[in-house]
CSV table of C-alpha atoms in Angstrom, one decimal:
chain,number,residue,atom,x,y,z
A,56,UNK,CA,10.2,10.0,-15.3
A,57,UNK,CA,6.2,9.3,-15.3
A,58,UNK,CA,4.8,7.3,-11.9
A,59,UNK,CA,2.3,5.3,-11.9
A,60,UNK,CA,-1.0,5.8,-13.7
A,61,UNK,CA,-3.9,4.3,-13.1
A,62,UNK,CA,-7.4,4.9,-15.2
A,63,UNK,CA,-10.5,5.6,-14.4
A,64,UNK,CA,-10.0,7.9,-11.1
A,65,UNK,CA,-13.7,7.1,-10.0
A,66,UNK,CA,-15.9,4.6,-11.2
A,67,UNK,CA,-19.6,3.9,-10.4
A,68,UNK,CA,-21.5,1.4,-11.5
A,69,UNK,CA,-24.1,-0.6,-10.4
A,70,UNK,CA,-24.3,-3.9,-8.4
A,71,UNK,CA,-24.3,-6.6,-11.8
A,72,UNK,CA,-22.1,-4.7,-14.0
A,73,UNK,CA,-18.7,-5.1,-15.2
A,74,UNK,CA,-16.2,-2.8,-14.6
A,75,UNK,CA,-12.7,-2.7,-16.1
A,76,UNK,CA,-9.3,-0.8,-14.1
A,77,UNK,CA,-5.9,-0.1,-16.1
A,78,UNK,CA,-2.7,0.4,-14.8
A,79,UNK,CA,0.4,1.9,-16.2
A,80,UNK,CA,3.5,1.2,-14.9
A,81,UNK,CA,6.9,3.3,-14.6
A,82,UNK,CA,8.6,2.3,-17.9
A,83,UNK,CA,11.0,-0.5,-17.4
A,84,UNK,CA,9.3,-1.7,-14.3
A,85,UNK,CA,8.6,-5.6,-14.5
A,86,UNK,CA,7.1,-6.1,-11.4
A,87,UNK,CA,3.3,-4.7,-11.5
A,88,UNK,CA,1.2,-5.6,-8.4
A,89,UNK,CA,-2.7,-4.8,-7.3
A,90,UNK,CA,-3.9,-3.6,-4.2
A,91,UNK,CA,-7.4,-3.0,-2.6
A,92,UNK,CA,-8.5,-0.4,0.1
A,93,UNK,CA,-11.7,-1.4,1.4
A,94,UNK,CA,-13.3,1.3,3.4
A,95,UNK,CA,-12.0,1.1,7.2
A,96,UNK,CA,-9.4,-2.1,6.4
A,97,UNK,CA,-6.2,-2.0,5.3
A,98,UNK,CA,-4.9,-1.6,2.2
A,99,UNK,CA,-4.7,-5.6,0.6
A,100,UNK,CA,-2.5,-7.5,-1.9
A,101,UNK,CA,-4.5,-8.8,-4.9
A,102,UNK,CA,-1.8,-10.3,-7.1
A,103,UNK,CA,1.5,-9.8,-8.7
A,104,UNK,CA,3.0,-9.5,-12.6
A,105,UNK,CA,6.7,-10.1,-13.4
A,106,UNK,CA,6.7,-9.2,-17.0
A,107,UNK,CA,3.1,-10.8,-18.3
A,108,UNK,CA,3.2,-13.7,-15.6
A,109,UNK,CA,1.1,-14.0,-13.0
A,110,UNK,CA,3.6,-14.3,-9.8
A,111,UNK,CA,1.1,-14.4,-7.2
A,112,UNK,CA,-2.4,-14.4,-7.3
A,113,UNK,CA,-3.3,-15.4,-3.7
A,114,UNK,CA,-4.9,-12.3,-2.6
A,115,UNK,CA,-7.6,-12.1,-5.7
A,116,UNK,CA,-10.9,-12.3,-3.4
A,117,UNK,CA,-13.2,-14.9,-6.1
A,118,UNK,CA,-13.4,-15.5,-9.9
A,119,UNK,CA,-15.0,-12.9,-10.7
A,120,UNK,CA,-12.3,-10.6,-10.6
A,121,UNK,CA,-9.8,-11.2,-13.8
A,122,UNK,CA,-6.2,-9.5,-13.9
A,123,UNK,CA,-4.1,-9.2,-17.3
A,124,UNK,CA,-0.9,-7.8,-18.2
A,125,UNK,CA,-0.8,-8.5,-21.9
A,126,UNK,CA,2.7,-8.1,-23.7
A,127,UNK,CA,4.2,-7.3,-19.9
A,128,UNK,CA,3.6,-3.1,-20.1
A,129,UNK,CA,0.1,-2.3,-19.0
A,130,UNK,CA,-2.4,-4.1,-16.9
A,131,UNK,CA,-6.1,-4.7,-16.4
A,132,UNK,CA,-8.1,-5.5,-14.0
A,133,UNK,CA,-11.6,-6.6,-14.0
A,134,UNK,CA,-14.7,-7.0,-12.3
A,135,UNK,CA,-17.7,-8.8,-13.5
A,136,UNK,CA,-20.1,-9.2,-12.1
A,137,UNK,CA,-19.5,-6.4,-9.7
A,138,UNK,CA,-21.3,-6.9,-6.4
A,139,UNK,CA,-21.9,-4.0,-3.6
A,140,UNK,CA,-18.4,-5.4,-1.2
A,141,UNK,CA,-16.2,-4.9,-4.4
A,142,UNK,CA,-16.3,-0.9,-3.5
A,143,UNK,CA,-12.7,0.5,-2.6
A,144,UNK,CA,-9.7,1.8,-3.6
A,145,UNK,CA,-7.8,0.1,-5.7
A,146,UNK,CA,-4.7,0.4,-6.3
A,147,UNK,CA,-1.5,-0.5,-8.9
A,148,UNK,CA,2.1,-0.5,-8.5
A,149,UNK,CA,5.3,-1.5,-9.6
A,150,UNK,CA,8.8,-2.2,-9.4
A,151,UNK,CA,12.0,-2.4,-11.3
A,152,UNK,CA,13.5,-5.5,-9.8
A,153,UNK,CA,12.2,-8.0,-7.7
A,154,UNK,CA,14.3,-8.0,-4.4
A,155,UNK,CA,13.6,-7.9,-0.9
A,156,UNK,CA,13.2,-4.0,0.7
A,157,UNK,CA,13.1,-2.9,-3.2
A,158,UNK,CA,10.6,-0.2,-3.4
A,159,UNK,CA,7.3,-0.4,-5.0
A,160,UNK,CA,5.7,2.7,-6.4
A,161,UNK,CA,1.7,3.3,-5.9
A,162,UNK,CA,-0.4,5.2,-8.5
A,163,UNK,CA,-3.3,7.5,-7.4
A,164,UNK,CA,-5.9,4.8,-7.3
A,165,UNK,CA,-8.7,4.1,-8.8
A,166,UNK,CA,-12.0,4.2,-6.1
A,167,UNK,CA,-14.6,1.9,-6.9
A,168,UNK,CA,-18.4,2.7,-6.2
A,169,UNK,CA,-21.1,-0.2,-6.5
A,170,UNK,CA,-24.3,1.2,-5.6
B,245,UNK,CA,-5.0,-12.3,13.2
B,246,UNK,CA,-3.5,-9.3,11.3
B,247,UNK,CA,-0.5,-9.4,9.5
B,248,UNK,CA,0.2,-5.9,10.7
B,249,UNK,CA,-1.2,-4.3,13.7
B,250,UNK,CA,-1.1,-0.5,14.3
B,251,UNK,CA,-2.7,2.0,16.9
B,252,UNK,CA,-5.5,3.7,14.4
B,253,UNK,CA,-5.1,6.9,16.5
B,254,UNK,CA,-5.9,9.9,15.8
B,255,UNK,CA,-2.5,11.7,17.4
B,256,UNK,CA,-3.5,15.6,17.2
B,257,UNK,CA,-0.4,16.8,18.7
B,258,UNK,CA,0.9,20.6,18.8
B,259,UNK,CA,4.0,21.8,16.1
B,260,UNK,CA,7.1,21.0,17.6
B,261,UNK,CA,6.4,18.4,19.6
B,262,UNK,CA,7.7,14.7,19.1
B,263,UNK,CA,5.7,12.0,18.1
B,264,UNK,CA,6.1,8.4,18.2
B,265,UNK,CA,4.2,5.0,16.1
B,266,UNK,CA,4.3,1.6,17.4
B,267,UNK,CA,3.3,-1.5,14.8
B,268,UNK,CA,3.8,-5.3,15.6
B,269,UNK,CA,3.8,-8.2,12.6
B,270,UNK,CA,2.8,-11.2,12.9
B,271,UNK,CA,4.4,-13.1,10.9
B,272,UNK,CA,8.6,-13.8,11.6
B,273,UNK,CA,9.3,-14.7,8.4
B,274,UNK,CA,9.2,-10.9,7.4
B,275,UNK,CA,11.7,-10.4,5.3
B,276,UNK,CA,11.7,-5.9,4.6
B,277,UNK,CA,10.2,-3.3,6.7
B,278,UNK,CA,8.7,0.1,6.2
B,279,UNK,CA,6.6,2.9,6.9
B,280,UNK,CA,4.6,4.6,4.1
B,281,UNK,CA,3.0,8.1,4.4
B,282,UNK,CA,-0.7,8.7,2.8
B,283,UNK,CA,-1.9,11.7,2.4
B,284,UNK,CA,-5.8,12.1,2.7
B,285,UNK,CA,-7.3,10.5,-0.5
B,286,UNK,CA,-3.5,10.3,-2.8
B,287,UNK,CA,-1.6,6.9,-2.8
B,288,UNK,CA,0.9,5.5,-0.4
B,289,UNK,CA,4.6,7.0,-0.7
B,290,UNK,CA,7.2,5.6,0.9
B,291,UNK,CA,8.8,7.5,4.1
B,292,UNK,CA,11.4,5.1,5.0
B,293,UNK,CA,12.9,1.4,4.7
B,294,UNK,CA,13.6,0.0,8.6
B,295,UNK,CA,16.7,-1.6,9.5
B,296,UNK,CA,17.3,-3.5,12.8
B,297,UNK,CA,20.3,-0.9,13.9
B,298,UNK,CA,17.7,1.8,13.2
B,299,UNK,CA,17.6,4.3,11.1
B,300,UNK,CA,17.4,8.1,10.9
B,301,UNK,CA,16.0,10.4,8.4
B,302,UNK,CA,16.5,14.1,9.5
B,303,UNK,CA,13.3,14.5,11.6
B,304,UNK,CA,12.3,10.9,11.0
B,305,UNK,CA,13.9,7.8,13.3
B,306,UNK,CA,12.9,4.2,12.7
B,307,UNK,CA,13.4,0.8,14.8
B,308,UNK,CA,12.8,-2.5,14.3
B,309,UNK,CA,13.0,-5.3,16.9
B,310,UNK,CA,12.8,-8.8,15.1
B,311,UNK,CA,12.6,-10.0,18.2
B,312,UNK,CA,9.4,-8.8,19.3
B,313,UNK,CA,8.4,-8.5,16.0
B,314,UNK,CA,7.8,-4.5,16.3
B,315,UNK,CA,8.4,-1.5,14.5
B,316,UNK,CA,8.4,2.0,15.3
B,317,UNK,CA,8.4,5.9,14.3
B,318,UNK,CA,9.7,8.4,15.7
B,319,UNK,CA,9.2,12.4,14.7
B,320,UNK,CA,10.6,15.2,16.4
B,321,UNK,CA,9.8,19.0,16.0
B,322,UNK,CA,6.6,18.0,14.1
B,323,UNK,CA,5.5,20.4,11.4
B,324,UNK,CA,2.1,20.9,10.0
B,325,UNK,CA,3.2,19.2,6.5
B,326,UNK,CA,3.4,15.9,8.5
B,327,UNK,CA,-0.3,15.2,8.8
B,328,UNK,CA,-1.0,11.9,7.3
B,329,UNK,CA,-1.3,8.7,7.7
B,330,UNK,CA,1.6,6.6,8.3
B,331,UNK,CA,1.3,3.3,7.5
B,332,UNK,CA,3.6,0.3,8.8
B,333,UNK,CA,4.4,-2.0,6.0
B,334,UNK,CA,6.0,-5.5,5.7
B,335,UNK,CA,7.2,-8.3,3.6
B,336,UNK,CA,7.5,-11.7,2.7
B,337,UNK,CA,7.0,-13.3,-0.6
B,338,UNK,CA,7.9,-10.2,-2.2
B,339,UNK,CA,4.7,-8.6,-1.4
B,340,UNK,CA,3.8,-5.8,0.8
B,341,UNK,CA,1.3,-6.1,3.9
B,342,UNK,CA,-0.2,-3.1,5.5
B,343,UNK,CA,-1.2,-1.9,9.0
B,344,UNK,CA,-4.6,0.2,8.8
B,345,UNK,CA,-2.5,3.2,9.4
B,346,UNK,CA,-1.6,5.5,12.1
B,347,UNK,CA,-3.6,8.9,11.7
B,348,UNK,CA,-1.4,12.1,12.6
B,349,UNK,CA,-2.7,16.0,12.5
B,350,UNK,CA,0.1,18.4,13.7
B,351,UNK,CA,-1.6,21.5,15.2
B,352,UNK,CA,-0.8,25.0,15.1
């Protein structure tokens, strides 16, 4: 079974520029979520998919960041404009059902660089 | 205040020796407990869930008090393959909330 994929690896881009993140989930997974690493915190929630539905967005730091999970398989996430504290890891995972203690699976990550 | 609060570390202890995390949460609502391990620059794996009558995973021993709303890990005979960062994980609302992490390097 494939994990978690998440595309690009690395990203740099200046501060002003958009910048867009994809996850894949585990096939058959309903439950994608979003997570940030800023450098020296811990790792954060952004927000939470069942299926294409937003669950939980309460973690998404401002407006300029914009999650989708068209047609409930992939998702995107993007950042526009990017500004210099958006710089971290990032990073997707999922879950088959949603249940307390079930598992979540992480992908690689995706790190962010705004110069 | 954090959700989760760990000891940042670094713990550089010799192979063989045991080893042993601490975390608090904050909030007592928590519903699920765990610690993750991170390798340097991959994504957070899960080591293993924690259940109030503890739990034991061959090297690998884990408590939770709800009480004092605090988690531990235990590791006996460290080997070098355990380097990482363990992270102590929690959750409420379905979503997980980390501690920064717990940095260990097993020496030779």
């Amino acid at each position: 079974e494939a994990g978690v994929t998440q595309f690009p690896s690395h990203s740099v881009i200046e501060k002003g520029q958009t910048v867009t993140l994809r996850c894949d989930p585990i096939s058959g997974h309903d439950n994608l979520y979003w997570y940030r690493r800023v450098m020296g915190k811990e790792i954060k929630f952004l927000l939470h998919f069942v299926k294409e539905s937003k669950q939980d967005e309460s973690g998404m730091p401002n407006n300029r960041f914009l999650a989708e999970r068209t047609g409930g398989t992939y998702s995107t996430l993007k950042v526009q404009p990017a500004e210099l504290e958006d710089s971290g890891v990032y990073f997707c995972a999922s879950s088959r059902y949603l249940a307390y203690g079930n598992e979540q699976f992480f992908g690689p990550g995706t790190r962010l660089t705004v110069l | 205040r954090k959700e989760v609060e760990q000891d940042p570390g670094p713990f550089n202890v010799p192979e063989g020796a045991t080893v042993a995390f601490n975390c608090t949460y904050s909030n007592s609502a928590s519903q699920s407990f765990f610690w993750y391990r991170q390798d340097c620059r991959k994504e957070p794996k899960l080591l293993m869930s924690v259940y109030s009558s503890g739990n034991e995973d061959g090297r690998f021993t884990a408590q939770l008090n709800r009480a004092s709303q605090y988690i531990s890990l235990l590791i006996r005979d460290s080997k070098l393959s355990d380097s990482a960062t363990y992270l102590c994980v929690v959750t409420h609302a379905n979503n997980l909330f980390f501690g920064t992490g717990t940095r260990l390097t097993v020496i030779p």
